[in-house]
CSV table of C-alpha atoms in Angstrom, one decimal:
chain,number,residue,atom,x,y,z
A,10,MET,CA,-0.2,0.2,-0.4
A,11,THR,CA,1.4,3.0,-1.0
A,12,GLN,CA,1.5,6.4,1.1
A,13,LYS,CA,3.7,9.5,1.3
A,14,GLU,CA,3.8,9.4,5.5
A,15,ASN,CA,3.5,7.5,8.1
A,16,PRO,CA,-0.1,7.5,9.8
A,17,ILE,CA,-1.2,5.8,13.2
A,18,LEU,CA,-2.4,2.7,12.2
A,19,ASN,CA,-6.6,2.4,12.6
A,20,ALA,CA,-9.6,0.0,11.8
A,21,ARG,CA,-9.9,2.5,8.8
A,22,ILE,CA,-6.6,2.6,7.2
A,23,GLY,CA,-7.2,-1.6,7.8
A,24,LEU,CA,-9.9,-1.6,5.7
A,25,ASP,CA,-8.2,0.8,2.7
A,26,PHE,CA,-5.7,-1.7,2.9
A,27,LEU,CA,-7.6,-4.7,2.2
A,28,GLU,CA,-9.5,-3.6,-0.2
A,29,GLU,CA,-6.6,-2.2,-2.2
A,30,GLU,CA,-4.5,-5.1,-2.3
A,31,TYR,CA,-7.1,-7.9,-2.2
A,32,GLY,CA,-10.4,-6.1,-3.4
A,33,LEU,CA,-12.5,-7.1,0.2
A,34,VAL,CA,-15.3,-4.9,0.2
A,35,VAL,CA,-17.7,-7.3,2.0
A,36,PHE,CA,-16.6,-9.7,5.0
A,37,LYS,CA,-19.1,-12.8,4.3
A,38,LYS,CA,-18.3,-16.2,3.6
A,39,LEU,CA,-14.9,-15.2,2.9
A,40,PRO,CA,-12.3,-17.3,1.2
A,41,ARG,CA,-9.9,-19.4,4.3
A,42,HIS,CA,-6.9,-17.3,2.6
A,43,LEU,CA,-9.0,-13.7,2.3
A,44,ALA,CA,-9.7,-14.4,6.0
A,45,ILE,CA,-6.6,-15.1,7.5
A,46,CYS,CA,-5.8,-11.8,5.4
A,47,ALA,CA,-8.8,-9.8,7.2
A,48,ARG,CA,-7.7,-11.7,10.6
A,49,ALA,CA,-4.1,-10.6,10.7
A,50,VAL,CA,-5.2,-6.9,9.8
A,51,ASN,CA,-7.3,-6.6,13.3
A,52,VAL,CA,-5.1,-8.0,15.3
A,53,LEU,CA,-2.8,-6.0,13.7
A,54,THR,CA,-5.4,-3.6,14.5
A,55,ASP,CA,-6.5,-4.4,18.3
A,56,TYR,CA,-2.9,-4.4,19.4
A,57,GLN,CA,-1.9,-1.1,18.1
A,58,GLN,CA,-5.4,0.1,20.0
A,59,HIS,CA,-5.5,-1.5,23.2
A,60,GLY,CA,-1.3,-3.3,23.4
A,61,ILE,CA,-3.1,-6.6,23.4
A,62,ILE,CA,-4.1,-9.4,21.0
A,63,LEU,CA,-8.0,-9.9,21.8
A,64,SER,CA,-9.1,-13.9,22.0
A,65,LYS,CA,-10.1,-14.8,18.1
A,66,ALA,CA,-13.6,-16.5,19.3
A,67,ARG,CA,-14.5,-12.5,20.7
A,68,ARG,CA,-18.0,-11.0,19.7
A,69,LYS,CA,-18.6,-10.7,15.9
A,70,VAL,CA,-17.3,-7.2,14.6
A,71,HIS,CA,-19.6,-6.5,11.4
A,72,PHE,CA,-18.0,-4.9,8.7
A,73,TYR,CA,-20.9,-3.0,6.2
A,74,HIS,CA,-20.3,-2.2,2.8
A,75,PRO,CA,-17.5,0.9,2.7
A,76,GLN,CA,-20.1,3.6,1.7
A,77,PHE,CA,-21.9,3.1,5.0
A,78,GLN,CA,-19.3,1.9,7.7
A,79,SER,CA,-18.0,4.5,9.4
A,80,LEU,CA,-22.5,5.6,9.5
A,81,PHE,CA,-23.5,2.9,10.5
A,82,GLN,CA,-20.2,2.0,12.7
A,83,GLY,CA,-21.4,5.9,14.4
A,84,TYR,CA,-24.9,4.9,14.6
A,85,ILE,CA,-23.9,1.5,16.9
A,86,ASP,CA,-22.0,4.0,19.1
A,87,TYR,CA,-24.2,6.3,19.3
A,88,ARG,CA,-26.7,3.7,21.1
A,89,ARG,CA,-24.0,2.1,23.6
A,90,LEU,CA,-23.7,6.3,24.7
A,91,GLU,CA,-27.1,6.2,25.3
A,92,GLY,CA,-27.2,2.8,27.0
A,93,CYS,CA,-27.9,0.1,25.2
A,94,SER,CA,-26.4,-3.4,26.3
A,95,GLU,CA,-24.0,-5.0,23.8
A,96,ASP,CA,-26.4,-7.8,23.5
A,97,THR,CA,-28.8,-5.9,22.2
A,98,LEU,CA,-26.5,-3.9,19.6
A,99,GLN,CA,-25.4,-6.9,18.4
A,100,SER,CA,-28.4,-7.5,17.1
A,101,TYR,CA,-28.9,-3.8,15.6
A,102,ALA,CA,-25.3,-4.6,14.0
A,103,ILE,CA,-27.1,-7.4,12.5
A,104,TYR,CA,-29.9,-6.0,11.3
A,105,LEU,CA,-27.8,-2.6,9.8
A,106,ASP,CA,-26.2,-5.4,7.9
A,107,ARG,CA,-28.8,-6.8,5.7
A,108,PHE,CA,-30.0,-3.2,5.0
A,109,SER,CA,-26.6,-2.5,3.9
A,110,ASP,CA,-26.7,-5.4,1.5
A,111,TYR,CA,-29.7,-4.0,0.7
A,112,LEU,CA,-29.0,-0.5,0.2
A,113,HIS,CA,-25.7,-2.1,-2.1
A,114,ASN,CA,-27.4,-4.0,-4.2
A,115,CYS,CA,-29.5,-1.2,-5.1
A,116,GLY,CA,-27.0,0.7,-6.2
A,117,VAL,CA,-27.0,3.4,-3.7
A,118,LYS,CA,-23.7,5.5,-2.6
A,119,ASN,CA,-25.1,7.8,0.3
A,120,THR,CA,-27.9,7.9,3.1
A,121,ARG,CA,-29.0,10.9,1.8
A,122,GLU,CA,-30.5,8.5,-1.5
A,123,LEU,CA,-33.1,7.5,0.5
A,124,ASP,CA,-36.4,7.4,-0.5
A,125,HIS,CA,-39.9,6.2,0.3
A,126,GLY,CA,-39.8,3.5,-2.5
A,127,LEU,CA,-36.3,2.3,-1.2
A,128,VAL,CA,-37.4,2.1,2.6
A,129,LEU,CA,-40.6,0.2,2.1
A,130,GLY,CA,-38.5,-2.2,-0.9
A,131,PHE,CA,-36.4,-3.2,2.0
A,132,THR,CA,-39.1,-4.5,4.7
A,133,GLN,CA,-40.7,-5.9,1.7
A,134,THR,CA,-37.9,-8.8,1.9
A,135,PHE,CA,-38.7,-9.9,5.5
A,136,THR,CA,-41.1,-12.9,3.8
A,137,ASN,CA,-38.7,-15.3,5.2
A,138,TYR,CA,-37.9,-13.9,8.6
A,139,SER,CA,-40.2,-15.1,12.2
A,140,PRO,CA,-41.8,-12.2,13.7
A,141,SER,CA,-39.9,-11.4,16.4
A,142,VAL,CA,-36.9,-10.9,14.0
A,143,ILE,CA,-39.8,-8.9,11.9
A,144,HIS,CA,-40.9,-6.8,14.3
A,145,ASN,CA,-37.3,-6.2,15.8
A,146,THR,CA,-36.0,-5.2,12.2
A,147,LEU,CA,-38.6,-2.4,12.1
A,148,CYS,CA,-37.9,-1.4,15.8
A,149,ALA,CA,-34.4,-1.1,14.9
A,150,LEU,CA,-35.3,1.0,11.3
A,151,ARG,CA,-37.6,3.2,13.1
A,152,THR,CA,-34.4,4.4,15.6
A,153,PHE,CA,-31.6,4.2,12.8
A,154,PHE,CA,-33.8,6.3,10.6
A,155,HIS,CA,-34.5,8.8,13.6
A,156,TYR,CA,-30.7,9.3,14.3
A,157,LEU,CA,-30.2,9.3,10.3
A,158,PHE,CA,-32.1,12.7,10.5
A,159,GLN,CA,-31.3,14.3,13.4
A,160,GLU,CA,-27.7,13.6,12.6
A,161,GLY,CA,-28.6,15.7,9.2
A,162,LEU,CA,-27.7,12.5,7.2
A,163,ALA,CA,-31.1,12.0,5.3
A,164,THR,CA,-33.4,14.6,3.6
A,165,GLU,CA,-36.6,13.3,5.5
A,166,ASP,CA,-37.4,11.3,8.9
A,167,PHE,CA,-38.5,7.9,7.2
A,168,ALA,CA,-39.1,6.1,10.4
A,169,TYR,CA,-43.0,7.5,9.8
A,170,ILE,CA,-43.8,5.1,7.0
A,171,VAL,CA,-41.7,1.9,8.6
A,172,PRO,CA,-44.6,-0.1,8.3
A,173,ARG,CA,-46.6,-0.9,11.5
A,174,ASP,CA,-46.2,-4.7,12.8
A,175,SER,CA,-49.1,-6.4,15.6
A,176,TYR,CA,-46.3,-9.3,17.1
A,177,ARG,CA,-46.5,-7.3,20.4
A,178,SER,CA,-50.7,-7.6,20.1
A,179,ARG,CA,-50.1,-11.7,18.9
A,180,THR,CA,-51.6,-14.1,22.4
A,181,LYS,CA,-48.0,-16.0,22.5
A,182,VAL,CA,-48.2,-19.1,24.7
A,183,PRO,CA,-44.8,-19.8,26.2
A,184,SER,CA,-43.1,-23.3,25.6
A,185,ALA,CA,-43.1,-24.9,28.7
A,186,TYR,CA,-42.2,-29.1,29.1
A,187,PRO,CA,-43.6,-30.6,32.5
A,188,LYS,CA,-41.7,-31.6,35.4
A,189,GLU,CA,-41.1,-35.0,34.6
A,190,ASP,CA,-39.7,-34.2,31.0
A,191,VAL,CA,-37.0,-31.4,32.3
A,192,ASP,CA,-36.4,-35.0,35.0
A,193,LYS,CA,-35.6,-37.0,32.2
A,194,LEU,CA,-33.5,-34.7,30.3
A,195,LEU,CA,-30.8,-34.6,33.9
A,196,LYS,CA,-31.2,-37.9,34.3
A,197,SER,CA,-30.4,-38.6,30.5
A,198,ILE,CA,-26.6,-36.5,30.6
A,199,ASP,CA,-23.5,-38.6,31.1
A,200,ARG,CA,-21.8,-36.8,34.1
A,201,GLY,CA,-18.6,-39.0,33.1
A,202,ASN,CA,-17.3,-36.7,30.9
A,203,PRO,CA,-16.3,-32.8,31.1
A,204,LYS,CA,-18.7,-32.3,28.1
A,205,GLY,CA,-21.1,-34.3,30.2
A,206,LYS,CA,-20.7,-32.4,33.6
A,207,ARG,CA,-20.7,-28.8,31.8
A,208,ASP,CA,-23.5,-29.2,30.1
A,209,TYR,CA,-25.7,-30.4,33.2
A,210,ALA,CA,-24.7,-27.9,35.3
A,211,VAL,CA,-25.7,-25.0,32.6
A,212,ILE,CA,-29.5,-26.8,31.8
A,213,LEU,CA,-29.3,-27.1,35.6
A,214,LEU,CA,-28.9,-23.1,35.6
A,215,ALA,CA,-31.6,-22.8,33.9
A,216,ALA,CA,-34.0,-25.4,34.6
A,217,ARG,CA,-34.0,-24.8,38.5
A,218,LEU,CA,-32.7,-20.9,38.5
A,219,GLY,CA,-34.8,-20.0,35.4
A,220,LEU,CA,-31.2,-18.1,34.6
A,221,ARG,CA,-31.4,-16.6,30.5
A,222,ALA,CA,-28.9,-18.5,28.5
A,223,GLN,CA,-26.5,-15.3,28.3
A,224,ASP,CA,-26.3,-14.8,31.9
A,225,ILE,CA,-25.8,-18.5,32.2
A,226,CYS,CA,-23.0,-17.4,29.7
A,227,ASP,CA,-22.0,-14.6,31.4
A,228,LEU,CA,-21.0,-16.2,35.1
A,229,ALA,CA,-18.3,-15.4,36.7
A,230,PHE,CA,-16.3,-16.9,40.0
A,231,GLU,CA,-17.2,-13.7,42.0
A,232,ASN,CA,-21.1,-14.5,41.2
A,233,LEU,CA,-20.6,-17.5,42.9
A,234,ARG,CA,-21.3,-16.8,47.3
A,235,TRP,CA,-20.6,-19.6,48.5
A,236,GLU,CA,-20.5,-18.3,52.4
A,237,THR,CA,-24.3,-16.9,51.9
A,238,SER,CA,-25.4,-19.6,49.7
A,239,THR,CA,-26.7,-17.7,46.7
A,240,LEU,CA,-26.1,-16.5,43.2
A,241,GLU,CA,-25.7,-12.1,42.6
A,242,ILE,CA,-26.0,-11.3,38.7
A,243,ILE,CA,-26.5,-8.4,37.1
A,244,GLN,CA,-28.9,-9.5,34.4
A,245,GLY,CA,-27.5,-9.2,30.8
A,246,LYS,CA,-31.3,-7.9,29.6
A,247,THR,CA,-32.5,-5.5,31.9
A,248,GLU,CA,-29.2,-4.9,33.6
A,249,LYS,CA,-30.3,-4.9,37.0
A,250,PRO,CA,-29.1,-7.2,40.3
A,251,VAL,CA,-30.9,-10.1,40.9
A,252,THR,CA,-30.1,-12.7,43.6
A,253,LEU,CA,-31.0,-16.4,44.1
A,254,PRO,CA,-30.3,-19.3,46.1
A,255,LEU,CA,-27.5,-21.7,45.3
A,256,LEU,CA,-29.4,-24.6,45.9
A,257,GLU,CA,-27.9,-27.6,46.4
A,258,ASP,CA,-27.5,-29.8,43.2
A,259,VAL,CA,-26.7,-26.8,41.1
A,260,GLY,CA,-23.8,-26.4,43.6
A,261,LEU,CA,-22.7,-29.9,43.3
A,262,ALA,CA,-22.7,-29.4,39.7
A,263,ILE,CA,-20.9,-26.2,39.6
A,264,ILE,CA,-18.4,-28.0,41.8
A,265,ASP,CA,-18.2,-31.7,39.9
A,266,TYR,CA,-17.8,-29.5,37.2
A,267,LEU,CA,-14.9,-26.9,38.4
A,268,ARG,CA,-12.9,-29.8,39.8
A,269,TYR,CA,-12.6,-32.2,37.0
A,270,ALA,CA,-13.8,-30.9,33.7
A,271,ARG,CA,-13.0,-26.7,33.4
A,272,PRO,CA,-10.0,-26.4,31.1
A,273,ASP,CA,-7.3,-23.9,32.6
A,274,CYS,CA,-7.6,-20.1,31.5
A,275,THR,CA,-6.4,-17.4,32.5
A,276,THR,CA,-7.6,-15.1,29.6
A,277,THR,CA,-11.2,-14.9,31.4
A,278,ASN,CA,-12.5,-15.2,34.6
A,279,ALA,CA,-16.2,-16.8,33.1
A,280,ILE,CA,-16.9,-20.1,34.8
A,281,PHE,CA,-18.5,-22.1,31.9
A,282,LEU,CA,-16.1,-22.5,28.7
A,283,ARG,CA,-15.7,-24.4,25.7
A,284,LEU,CA,-13.4,-27.3,26.1
A,285,ILE,CA,-11.8,-27.3,22.4
A,286,PRO,CA,-9.6,-24.5,21.2
A,287,PRO,CA,-9.9,-21.6,20.9
A,288,ILE,CA,-10.3,-21.9,24.9
A,289,GLY,CA,-13.1,-19.5,25.7
A,290,LYS,CA,-16.2,-18.6,27.6
A,291,LEU,CA,-19.5,-20.1,26.3
A,292,GLU,CA,-21.9,-17.7,23.4
A,293,ALA,CA,-25.4,-17.7,24.2
A,294,PRO,CA,-26.4,-20.2,20.6
A,295,THR,CA,-23.8,-22.4,21.4
A,296,LEU,CA,-25.5,-22.7,24.7
A,297,HIS,CA,-29.0,-23.3,22.7
A,298,SER,CA,-27.3,-25.9,20.6
A,299,ILE,CA,-26.0,-28.0,23.9
A,300,VAL,CA,-29.7,-28.1,25.3
A,301,THR,CA,-31.3,-28.8,21.6
A,302,HIS,CA,-28.6,-31.4,21.5
A,303,HIS,CA,-29.6,-33.2,24.7
A,304,MET,CA,-33.4,-32.6,24.7
A,305,ARG,CA,-33.1,-34.9,21.0
A,306,ARG,CA,-31.2,-37.3,22.9
A,307,SER,CA,-33.0,-37.9,25.8
A,308,GLY,CA,-36.1,-38.5,23.8
A,309,ILE,CA,-38.7,-36.2,25.0
A,310,LYS,CA,-40.9,-34.7,22.3
A,311,ILE,CA,-41.0,-31.2,20.6
A,312,GLU,CA,-43.7,-30.2,18.8
A,313,ASP,CA,-43.7,-28.2,16.1
A,314,GLY,CA,-43.0,-24.8,16.3
A,315,LYS,CA,-42.3,-25.6,20.2
A,316,ARG,CA,-39.0,-23.8,21.5
A,317,HIS,CA,-36.5,-26.1,23.0
A,318,GLY,CA,-33.5,-24.3,23.8
A,319,PRO,CA,-32.4,-22.9,27.5
A,320,HIS,CA,-34.9,-20.0,27.3
A,321,ALA,CA,-37.7,-23.5,27.5
A,322,HIS,CA,-36.8,-24.1,30.7
A,323,ARG,CA,-36.7,-21.4,32.3
A,324,HIS,CA,-40.3,-21.5,31.1
A,325,SER,CA,-41.0,-24.6,32.2
A,326,LEU,CA,-39.5,-23.3,36.1
A,327,ALA,CA,-42.3,-20.8,36.3
A,328,SER,CA,-45.1,-23.1,35.1
A,329,ALA,CA,-43.6,-25.6,37.1
A,330,MET,CA,-44.2,-22.6,40.7
A,331,LEU,CA,-47.7,-21.6,39.3
A,332,GLU,CA,-48.6,-25.5,39.6
A,333,GLU,CA,-47.5,-25.2,43.2
A,334,GLN,CA,-49.4,-22.0,43.5
A,335,THR,CA,-46.5,-19.8,44.1
A,336,PRO,CA,-47.4,-16.4,44.0
A,337,LEU,CA,-46.7,-13.7,41.1
A,338,PRO,CA,-44.5,-11.3,43.0
A,339,VAL,CA,-42.4,-14.2,43.8
A,340,ILE,CA,-42.1,-15.5,40.5
A,341,SER,CA,-41.5,-12.1,38.9
A,342,GLU,CA,-38.4,-11.7,41.4
A,343,ILE,CA,-36.8,-15.6,41.2
A,344,LEU,CA,-36.6,-14.6,37.3
A,345,GLY,CA,-35.7,-11.3,37.4
A,346,HIS,CA,-38.8,-9.4,36.3
A,347,SER,CA,-39.1,-5.7,36.9
A,348,ASN,CA,-43.0,-6.0,37.7
A,349,THR,CA,-45.8,-8.8,37.6
A,350,THR,CA,-47.2,-7.8,34.1
A,351,SER,CA,-44.0,-9.3,32.6
A,352,THR,CA,-44.7,-12.9,34.2
A,353,SER,CA,-48.5,-12.8,33.7
A,354,VAL,CA,-47.8,-14.0,30.6
A,355,TYR,CA,-47.0,-17.5,31.6
A,356,LEU,CA,-50.6,-17.9,33.7
A,357,LYS,CA,-51.6,-19.1,30.2
A,358,ILE,CA,-49.3,-22.0,30.2
A,359,ASP,CA,-51.6,-22.9,33.8
A,360,VAL,CA,-54.3,-25.2,32.6
A,361,HIS,CA,-54.7,-26.4,36.0
A,362,GLN,CA,-55.9,-23.1,37.1
A,363,LEU,CA,-57.3,-22.3,33.6
A,364,ARG,CA,-59.7,-25.1,34.6
A,365,ASN,CA,-60.1,-23.8,38.0
A,366,CYS,CA,-61.8,-21.1,36.2
A,367,SER,CA,-64.0,-22.4,33.6
A,368,LEU,CA,-67.4,-22.2,34.6
A,369,THR,CA,-70.3,-24.7,33.7
A,370,PRO,CA,-72.5,-24.0,31.4
A,371,PRO,CA,-76.4,-24.0,32.5
A,372,PRO,CA,-79.0,-26.2,31.4
A,373,PHE,CA,-80.5,-27.0,27.8
A,374,ASP,CA,-83.9,-28.6,27.0
A,375,TRP,CA,-83.1,-30.4,24.0
A,376,ASN,CA,-87.0,-30.8,23.8
A,377,HIS,CA,-88.1,-27.6,24.1
A,378,GLY,CA,-88.8,-25.0,21.1
A,379,GLU,CA,-90.9,-25.2,18.1
A,380,GLU,CA,-90.4,-28.1,15.8
A,381,VAL,CA,-89.3,-28.3,12.6
A,382,PHE,CA,-90.6,-30.1,9.8
């Protein structure tokens, strides 16, 4: 890469180099030799900025098409300053990644070229997405268009033409499994090997304490309060603290994993790690795959459209507590909900309580009334 001076290496220079030397403008599904080149530039820029080489198994860095890279990343940084969680920012990055591809394929070079047709055309590409993904994408688009207009990067605020959906008004029944199925799942896990010890502990945390997948993956040694037999975390989704009892079977499962299965790793304080290189903490998608694998291996019937990841066991715990007539405020506190409104959705799966609300139909005299000839 020719240059008249020696600028300080940064991400922008790295991207320019990859484009000039290798023609890289899109960083998706790269051949191995090009992926290595991109990784090398990332390592150099990480070292320049942080003085260390970050683990390869970190959160995905999103590269947009060059004409949108700084603008889209600027929006992500803006939302970070507003206090958005990293999980939410990762979701926004995925939605903007798709929008970047769409605009690039339409020949758009600048967001000031946006018009109603382009915006509505993008929303018509959602046909293969689930209702929840469509809803979240539409919400992300509205905040993004607000940002563009406020920053003078668009001719008008296109947020007002983004279609509305009925996702929030839909009746959604949480996916829950009976206590017998949860016990069957836990008993089916082979705890005679490191993977089984780890998988048993993480599934137990979801089934017994109702922890979300990301909170299980982020669980660190300082969250375990052995002296008080409690588990104290800051929830990733709500960023609010919650204290839960460290039940005996959960504590024993974690100890068994720490003593006999957890790899030696000094780069992270996370408890649950990958067992094969690169060693690092588990991520939520991997945890979902772990639970799904053991669900299918245990022989539990999974109905079409029913969730079968760690969140389903959070639902199952709520359902079990409702069957035991646990008050909603107590369930809200255990699940980390800020109010009982979020928890009340689980009433839809409490069949026993619904039966208690059923009414006996009044008697009807089938022989009474006019005769029909």
